[in-house]
Amino acid sequence: MPRSGLEARRRLQQAALELYRERGFDQTTTAEIAARAGVNERTFFRHFPDKREVLFHGEADLRAELTQSVAEAPDGLRPLEILLRAFRKAGRILEENRPFSEPRLEVIARTPALRERELAKAASLTEAVAEALRQRGVADRLAGLAAQTGWAAFHQAAGAWIEDPSQSLDAHLSRAFDDLRALFTTASLAKVRPTN
């Protein structure tokens, strides 16, 4: 039996991942997850409201880290620079949980209901980041666009990091934001380039 709530939560998450990978998400019950983790089903529901949330636990921590990092960024930075700093800090949460992050993404990719939940969570996080930018004085439409663009870059960097662990998530983030800057520059150059 796990001795602490944190240990029980970790064991439940590990058991869920194993079962989802072995049997599939839809074929796995909360009772089976609890049994594999060595706890009763009531303990499962003390930690998670449903079997989907096992994979999304930690969203509140990520949201808090992102919004706090946006709020505390130095004055004078452009919105995307603020977001790069924020995503770098938040990325540490993913890096610390890599053994969970990689199989988690695999299970989500194979399960339509989980992909839908991930999209809803991403929309909620993006809105929280946009609101944090608005609180810094960024215009409403620019805050929303920056948050969505920044989240897309973060998502791409996280995927690249899972595929290529030889580089840190921070390195993948830097590359994704550099690619964004290059896209803007390329678009600007294409506008002024004469057409024949």
PDB file of C-alpha atoms in Angstrom:
ATOM      1  CA  MET A   1       0.000   0.000   0.000  1.00  0.00           C
ATOM      2  CA  PRO A   2       1.345   3.478  -0.827  1.00  0.00           C
ATOM      3  CA  ARG A   3       2.182   5.489   2.277  1.00  0.00           C
ATOM      4  CA  SER A   4       1.435   8.985   1.049  1.00  0.00           C
ATOM      5  CA  GLY A   5      -1.071  10.691  -1.196  1.00  0.00           C
ATOM      6  CA  LEU A   6       1.693  11.707  -3.578  1.00  0.00           C
ATOM      7  CA  GLU A   7       2.962   8.145  -3.828  1.00  0.00           C
ATOM      8  CA  ALA A   8      -0.582   6.830  -4.396  1.00  0.00           C
ATOM      9  CA  ARG A   9      -1.163   9.391  -7.157  1.00  0.00           C
ATOM     10  CA  ARG A  10       2.111   8.478  -8.841  1.00  0.00           C
ATOM     11  CA  ARG A  11       1.313   4.759  -8.674  1.00  0.00           C
ATOM     12  CA  LEU A  12      -2.177   5.328 -10.053  1.00  0.00           C
ATOM     13  CA  GLN A  13      -0.758   7.324 -12.965  1.00  0.00           C
ATOM     14  CA  GLN A  14       1.821   4.640 -13.706  1.00  0.00           C
ATOM     15  CA  ALA A  15      -0.764   1.850 -13.475  1.00  0.00           C
ATOM     16  CA  ALA A  16      -3.146   3.746 -15.761  1.00  0.00           C
ATOM     17  CA  LEU A  17      -0.452   4.323 -18.366  1.00  0.00           C
ATOM     18  CA  GLU A  18       0.545   0.674 -18.340  1.00  0.00           C
ATOM     19  CA  LEU A  19      -3.045  -0.503 -18.713  1.00  0.00           C
ATOM     20  CA  TYR A  20      -3.907   2.054 -21.382  1.00  0.00           C
ATOM     21  CA  ARG A  21      -0.900   0.920 -23.394  1.00  0.00           C
ATOM     22  CA  GLU A  22      -1.646  -2.789 -22.891  1.00  0.00           C
ATOM     23  CA  ARG A  23      -5.428  -2.799 -23.342  1.00  0.00           C
ATOM     24  CA  GLY A  24      -6.376   0.605 -24.644  1.00  0.00           C
ATOM     25  CA  PHE A  25      -8.005   3.485 -22.819  1.00  0.00           C
ATOM     26  CA  ASP A  26     -11.613   2.480 -23.513  1.00  0.00           C
ATOM     27  CA  GLN A  27     -11.104  -1.096 -22.300  1.00  0.00           C
ATOM     28  CA  THR A  28      -9.546  -0.077 -18.966  1.00  0.00           C
ATOM     29  CA  THR A  29     -11.640   0.580 -15.849  1.00  0.00           C
ATOM     30  CA  THR A  30     -10.858   2.665 -12.795  1.00  0.00           C
ATOM     31  CA  ALA A  31     -11.152  -0.502 -10.670  1.00  0.00           C
ATOM     32  CA  GLU A  32      -8.414  -2.166 -12.741  1.00  0.00           C
ATOM     33  CA  ILE A  33      -6.183   0.893 -12.424  1.00  0.00           C
ATOM     34  CA  ALA A  34      -6.662   0.953  -8.652  1.00  0.00           C
ATOM     35  CA  ALA A  35      -5.968  -2.775  -8.355  1.00  0.00           C
ATOM     36  CA  ARG A  36      -2.771  -2.516 -10.364  1.00  0.00           C
ATOM     37  CA  ALA A  37      -1.650   0.435  -8.208  1.00  0.00           C
ATOM     38  CA  GLY A  38      -2.376  -1.527  -5.043  1.00  0.00           C
ATOM     39  CA  VAL A  39      -5.136   0.768  -3.755  1.00  0.00           C
ATOM     40  CA  ASN A  40      -8.914   0.613  -3.675  1.00  0.00           C
ATOM     41  CA  GLU A  41     -11.145   2.338  -6.211  1.00  0.00           C
ATOM     42  CA  ARG A  42     -12.210   4.943  -3.651  1.00  0.00           C
ATOM     43  CA  THR A  43      -8.572   6.029  -3.416  1.00  0.00           C
ATOM     44  CA  PHE A  44      -8.533   6.448  -7.185  1.00  0.00           C
ATOM     45  CA  PHE A  45     -11.472   8.873  -6.991  1.00  0.00           C
ATOM     46  CA  ARG A  46      -9.854  10.818  -4.164  1.00  0.00           C
ATOM     47  CA  HIS A  47      -7.063  11.691  -6.596  1.00  0.00           C
ATOM     48  CA  PHE A  48      -8.813  11.840  -9.983  1.00  0.00           C
ATOM     49  CA  PRO A  49     -12.415  12.629 -10.976  1.00  0.00           C
ATOM     50  CA  ASP A  50     -12.304  10.159 -13.894  1.00  0.00           C
ATOM     51  CA  LYS A  51      -9.901   7.938 -15.797  1.00  0.00           C
ATOM     52  CA  ARG A  52      -9.124  10.646 -18.359  1.00  0.00           C
ATOM     53  CA  GLU A  53      -7.812  13.033 -15.728  1.00  0.00           C
ATOM     54  CA  VAL A  54      -5.045  10.599 -14.769  1.00  0.00           C
ATOM     55  CA  LEU A  55      -3.319  11.772 -17.944  1.00  0.00           C
ATOM     56  CA  PHE A  56      -4.072  15.460 -17.446  1.00  0.00           C
ATOM     57  CA  HIS A  57      -3.201  15.892 -13.796  1.00  0.00           C
ATOM     58  CA  GLY A  58      -0.756  18.759 -13.443  1.00  0.00           C
ATOM     59  CA  GLU A  59      -2.572  21.135 -15.773  1.00  0.00           C
ATOM     60  CA  ALA A  60      -3.211  23.510 -12.864  1.00  0.00           C
ATOM     61  CA  ASP A  61       0.525  23.576 -12.087  1.00  0.00           C
ATOM     62  CA  LEU A  62       1.350  24.252 -15.728  1.00  0.00           C
ATOM     63  CA  ARG A  63      -1.260  27.036 -15.916  1.00  0.00           C
ATOM     64  CA  ALA A  64       0.048  28.636 -12.719  1.00  0.00           C
ATOM     65  CA  GLU A  65       3.659  28.455 -13.924  1.00  0.00           C
ATOM     66  CA  LEU A  66       2.810  29.971 -17.305  1.00  0.00           C
ATOM     67  CA  THR A  67       0.660  32.812 -16.009  1.00  0.00           C
ATOM     68  CA  GLN A  68       3.090  33.658 -13.215  1.00  0.00           C
ATOM     69  CA  SER A  69       6.019  33.660 -15.639  1.00  0.00           C
ATOM     70  CA  VAL A  70       4.142  35.984 -18.007  1.00  0.00           C
ATOM     71  CA  ALA A  71       3.265  38.316 -15.123  1.00  0.00           C
ATOM     72  CA  GLU A  72       6.854  38.402 -13.815  1.00  0.00           C
ATOM     73  CA  ALA A  73       8.627  38.886 -17.163  1.00  0.00           C
ATOM     74  CA  PRO A  74      10.728  42.063 -17.377  1.00  0.00           C
ATOM     75  CA  ASP A  75       9.143  45.127 -18.923  1.00  0.00           C
ATOM     76  CA  GLY A  76      10.020  45.989 -22.501  1.00  0.00           C
ATOM     77  CA  LEU A  77       9.829  42.462 -23.941  1.00  0.00           C
ATOM     78  CA  ARG A  78       7.654  41.679 -26.923  1.00  0.00           C
ATOM     79  CA  PRO A  79       4.792  39.217 -26.359  1.00  0.00           C
ATOM     80  CA  LEU A  80       6.531  36.288 -28.076  1.00  0.00           C
ATOM     81  CA  GLU A  81       9.694  36.883 -26.019  1.00  0.00           C
ATOM     82  CA  ILE A  82       7.595  36.885 -22.861  1.00  0.00           C
ATOM     83  CA  LEU A  83       6.024  33.612 -23.960  1.00  0.00           C
ATOM     84  CA  LEU A  84       9.354  31.988 -24.789  1.00  0.00           C
ATOM     85  CA  ARG A  85      10.539  32.768 -21.253  1.00  0.00           C
ATOM     86  CA  ALA A  86       7.291  31.433 -19.792  1.00  0.00           C
ATOM     87  CA  PHE A  87       7.315  28.231 -21.839  1.00  0.00           C
ATOM     88  CA  ARG A  88      10.950  27.616 -20.920  1.00  0.00           C
ATOM     89  CA  LYS A  89      10.045  27.719 -17.238  1.00  0.00           C
ATOM     90  CA  ALA A  90       6.931  25.600 -17.730  1.00  0.00           C
ATOM     91  CA  GLY A  91       8.906  23.164 -19.855  1.00  0.00           C
ATOM     92  CA  ARG A  92      10.850  22.135 -16.775  1.00  0.00           C
ATOM     93  CA  ILE A  93       7.679  20.467 -15.508  1.00  0.00           C
ATOM     94  CA  LEU A  94       7.619  18.286 -18.632  1.00  0.00           C
ATOM     95  CA  GLU A  95      11.327  17.540 -18.433  1.00  0.00           C
ATOM     96  CA  GLU A  96      11.024  16.409 -14.823  1.00  0.00           C
ATOM     97  CA  ASN A  97       8.206  14.064 -15.853  1.00  0.00           C
ATOM     98  CA  ARG A  98       9.657  12.702 -19.092  1.00  0.00           C
ATOM     99  CA  PRO A  99       9.085   9.020 -18.143  1.00  0.00           C
ATOM    100  CA  PHE A 100       5.371   9.887 -17.889  1.00  0.00           C
ATOM    101  CA  SER A 101       5.214  12.471 -20.710  1.00  0.00           C
ATOM    102  CA  GLU A 102       6.338  10.201 -23.531  1.00  0.00           C
ATOM    103  CA  PRO A 103       3.895   7.287 -23.052  1.00  0.00           C
ATOM    104  CA  ARG A 104       1.156   9.772 -22.134  1.00  0.00           C
ATOM    105  CA  LEU A 105       1.429  11.452 -25.550  1.00  0.00           C
ATOM    106  CA  GLU A 106       1.400   8.037 -27.231  1.00  0.00           C
ATOM    107  CA  VAL A 107      -1.837   7.029 -25.466  1.00  0.00           C
ATOM    108  CA  ILE A 108      -3.488  10.383 -26.235  1.00  0.00           C
ATOM    109  CA  ALA A 109      -2.535  10.144 -29.916  1.00  0.00           C
ATOM    110  CA  ARG A 110      -4.264   6.735 -30.176  1.00  0.00           C
ATOM    111  CA  THR A 111      -7.477   7.733 -28.364  1.00  0.00           C
ATOM    112  CA  PRO A 112      -9.999  10.160 -29.911  1.00  0.00           C
ATOM    113  CA  ALA A 113     -11.697  10.986 -26.569  1.00  0.00           C
ATOM    114  CA  LEU A 114      -8.329  11.898 -25.077  1.00  0.00           C
ATOM    115  CA  ARG A 115      -7.332  13.997 -28.081  1.00  0.00           C
ATOM    116  CA  GLU A 116     -10.576  15.909 -27.641  1.00  0.00           C
ATOM    117  CA  ARG A 117      -9.837  16.435 -23.942  1.00  0.00           C
ATOM    118  CA  GLU A 118      -6.289  17.561 -24.762  1.00  0.00           C
ATOM    119  CA  LEU A 119      -7.615  20.140 -27.227  1.00  0.00           C
ATOM    120  CA  ALA A 120     -10.036  21.486 -24.605  1.00  0.00           C
ATOM    121  CA  LYS A 121      -7.251  21.704 -22.018  1.00  0.00           C
ATOM    122  CA  ALA A 122      -4.948  23.418 -24.529  1.00  0.00           C
ATOM    123  CA  ALA A 123      -7.662  25.979 -25.343  1.00  0.00           C
ATOM    124  CA  SER A 124      -8.110  26.690 -21.643  1.00  0.00           C
ATOM    125  CA  LEU A 125      -4.357  27.108 -21.100  1.00  0.00           C
ATOM    126  CA  THR A 126      -4.056  29.320 -24.161  1.00  0.00           C
ATOM    127  CA  GLU A 127      -6.832  31.582 -22.889  1.00  0.00           C
ATOM    128  CA  ALA A 128      -5.144  31.818 -19.477  1.00  0.00           C
ATOM    129  CA  VAL A 129      -1.884  32.847 -21.151  1.00  0.00           C
ATOM    130  CA  ALA A 130      -3.729  35.388 -23.336  1.00  0.00           C
ATOM    131  CA  GLU A 131      -5.363  36.861 -20.233  1.00  0.00           C
ATOM    132  CA  ALA A 132      -1.973  37.114 -18.518  1.00  0.00           C
ATOM    133  CA  LEU A 133      -0.686  39.039 -21.564  1.00  0.00           C
ATOM    134  CA  ARG A 134      -3.741  41.330 -21.457  1.00  0.00           C
ATOM    135  CA  GLN A 135      -2.982  42.037 -17.798  1.00  0.00           C
ATOM    136  CA  ARG A 136       0.430  43.268 -18.968  1.00  0.00           C
ATOM    137  CA  GLY A 137      -1.251  45.696 -21.367  1.00  0.00           C
ATOM    138  CA  VAL A 138      -1.051  43.688 -24.591  1.00  0.00           C
ATOM    139  CA  ALA A 139      -4.022  44.509 -26.851  1.00  0.00           C
ATOM    140  CA  ASP A 140      -6.799  41.930 -26.748  1.00  0.00           C
ATOM    141  CA  ARG A 141      -6.514  40.571 -30.291  1.00  0.00           C
ATOM    142  CA  LEU A 142      -2.705  40.534 -30.143  1.00  0.00           C
ATOM    143  CA  ALA A 143      -2.732  38.756 -26.776  1.00  0.00           C
ATOM    144  CA  GLY A 144      -4.961  36.011 -28.189  1.00  0.00           C
ATOM    145  CA  LEU A 145      -2.891  35.636 -31.340  1.00  0.00           C
ATOM    146  CA  ALA A 146       0.399  35.585 -29.410  1.00  0.00           C
ATOM    147  CA  ALA A 147      -0.910  33.004 -26.936  1.00  0.00           C
ATOM    148  CA  GLN A 148      -2.163  30.705 -29.699  1.00  0.00           C
ATOM    149  CA  THR A 149       1.028  31.076 -31.710  1.00  0.00           C
ATOM    150  CA  GLY A 150       3.195  30.561 -28.637  1.00  0.00           C
ATOM    151  CA  TRP A 151       1.234  27.483 -27.604  1.00  0.00           C
ATOM    152  CA  ALA A 152       1.594  26.021 -31.113  1.00  0.00           C
ATOM    153  CA  ALA A 153       5.364  26.548 -30.935  1.00  0.00           C
ATOM    154  CA  PHE A 154       5.491  24.988 -27.462  1.00  0.00           C
ATOM    155  CA  HIS A 155       3.434  22.001 -28.626  1.00  0.00           C
ATOM    156  CA  GLN A 156       5.689  21.497 -31.644  1.00  0.00           C
ATOM    157  CA  ALA A 157       8.817  21.779 -29.483  1.00  0.00           C
ATOM    158  CA  ALA A 158       7.451  19.246 -26.976  1.00  0.00           C
ATOM    159  CA  GLY A 159       6.738  16.794 -29.795  1.00  0.00           C
ATOM    160  CA  ALA A 160      10.223  17.289 -31.232  1.00  0.00           C
ATOM    161  CA  TRP A 161      11.726  16.754 -27.767  1.00  0.00           C
ATOM    162  CA  ILE A 162       9.864  13.449 -27.367  1.00  0.00           C
ATOM    163  CA  GLU A 163      11.141  12.318 -30.782  1.00  0.00           C
ATOM    164  CA  ASP A 164      14.687  13.643 -30.234  1.00  0.00           C
ATOM    165  CA  PRO A 165      15.680  13.460 -26.561  1.00  0.00           C
ATOM    166  CA  SER A 166      19.328  14.113 -27.419  1.00  0.00           C
ATOM    167  CA  GLN A 167      18.524  17.827 -27.103  1.00  0.00           C
ATOM    168  CA  SER A 168      16.786  19.513 -24.194  1.00  0.00           C
ATOM    169  CA  LEU A 169      13.244  20.794 -24.414  1.00  0.00           C
ATOM    170  CA  ASP A 170      14.741  24.263 -24.028  1.00  0.00           C
ATOM    171  CA  ALA A 171      16.794  23.752 -27.207  1.00  0.00           C
ATOM    172  CA  HIS A 172      13.698  22.586 -29.098  1.00  0.00           C
ATOM    173  CA  LEU A 173      11.765  25.600 -27.793  1.00  0.00           C
ATOM    174  CA  SER A 174      14.482  27.987 -28.945  1.00  0.00           C
ATOM    175  CA  ARG A 175      14.395  26.403 -32.398  1.00  0.00           C
ATOM    176  CA  ALA A 176      10.584  26.627 -32.614  1.00  0.00           C
ATOM    177  CA  PHE A 177      10.568  30.314 -31.670  1.00  0.00           C
ATOM    178  CA  ASP A 178      13.481  30.980 -34.060  1.00  0.00           C
ATOM    179  CA  ASP A 179      11.397  29.316 -36.770  1.00  0.00           C
ATOM    180  CA  LEU A 180       8.513  31.661 -35.933  1.00  0.00           C
ATOM    181  CA  ARG A 181      10.775  34.674 -36.293  1.00  0.00           C
ATOM    182  CA  ALA A 182      12.093  33.309 -39.603  1.00  0.00           C
ATOM    183  CA  LEU A 183       8.530  32.874 -40.873  1.00  0.00           C
ATOM    184  CA  PHE A 184       7.761  36.514 -40.106  1.00  0.00           C
ATOM    185  CA  THR A 185      10.968  37.658 -41.774  1.00  0.00           C
ATOM    186  CA  THR A 186      10.362  35.470 -44.836  1.00  0.00           C
ATOM    187  CA  ALA A 187       6.809  36.800 -45.112  1.00  0.00           C
ATOM    188  CA  SER A 188       8.108  40.382 -44.930  1.00  0.00           C
ATOM    189  CA  LEU A 189      10.759  39.745 -47.557  1.00  0.00           C
ATOM    190  CA  ALA A 190       8.247  38.103 -49.875  1.00  0.00           C
ATOM    191  CA  LYS A 191       6.057  41.220 -49.685  1.00  0.00           C
ATOM    192  CA  VAL A 192       8.785  43.594 -50.835  1.00  0.00           C
ATOM    193  CA  ARG A 193      10.329  41.271 -53.395  1.00  0.00           C
ATOM    194  CA  PRO A 194       9.481  42.504 -56.910  1.00  0.00           C
ATOM    195  CA  THR A 195       7.434  40.193 -59.114  1.00  0.00           C
ATOM    196  CA  ASN A 196       8.254  39.741 -62.776  1.00  0.00           C
TER     197      ASN A 196
END
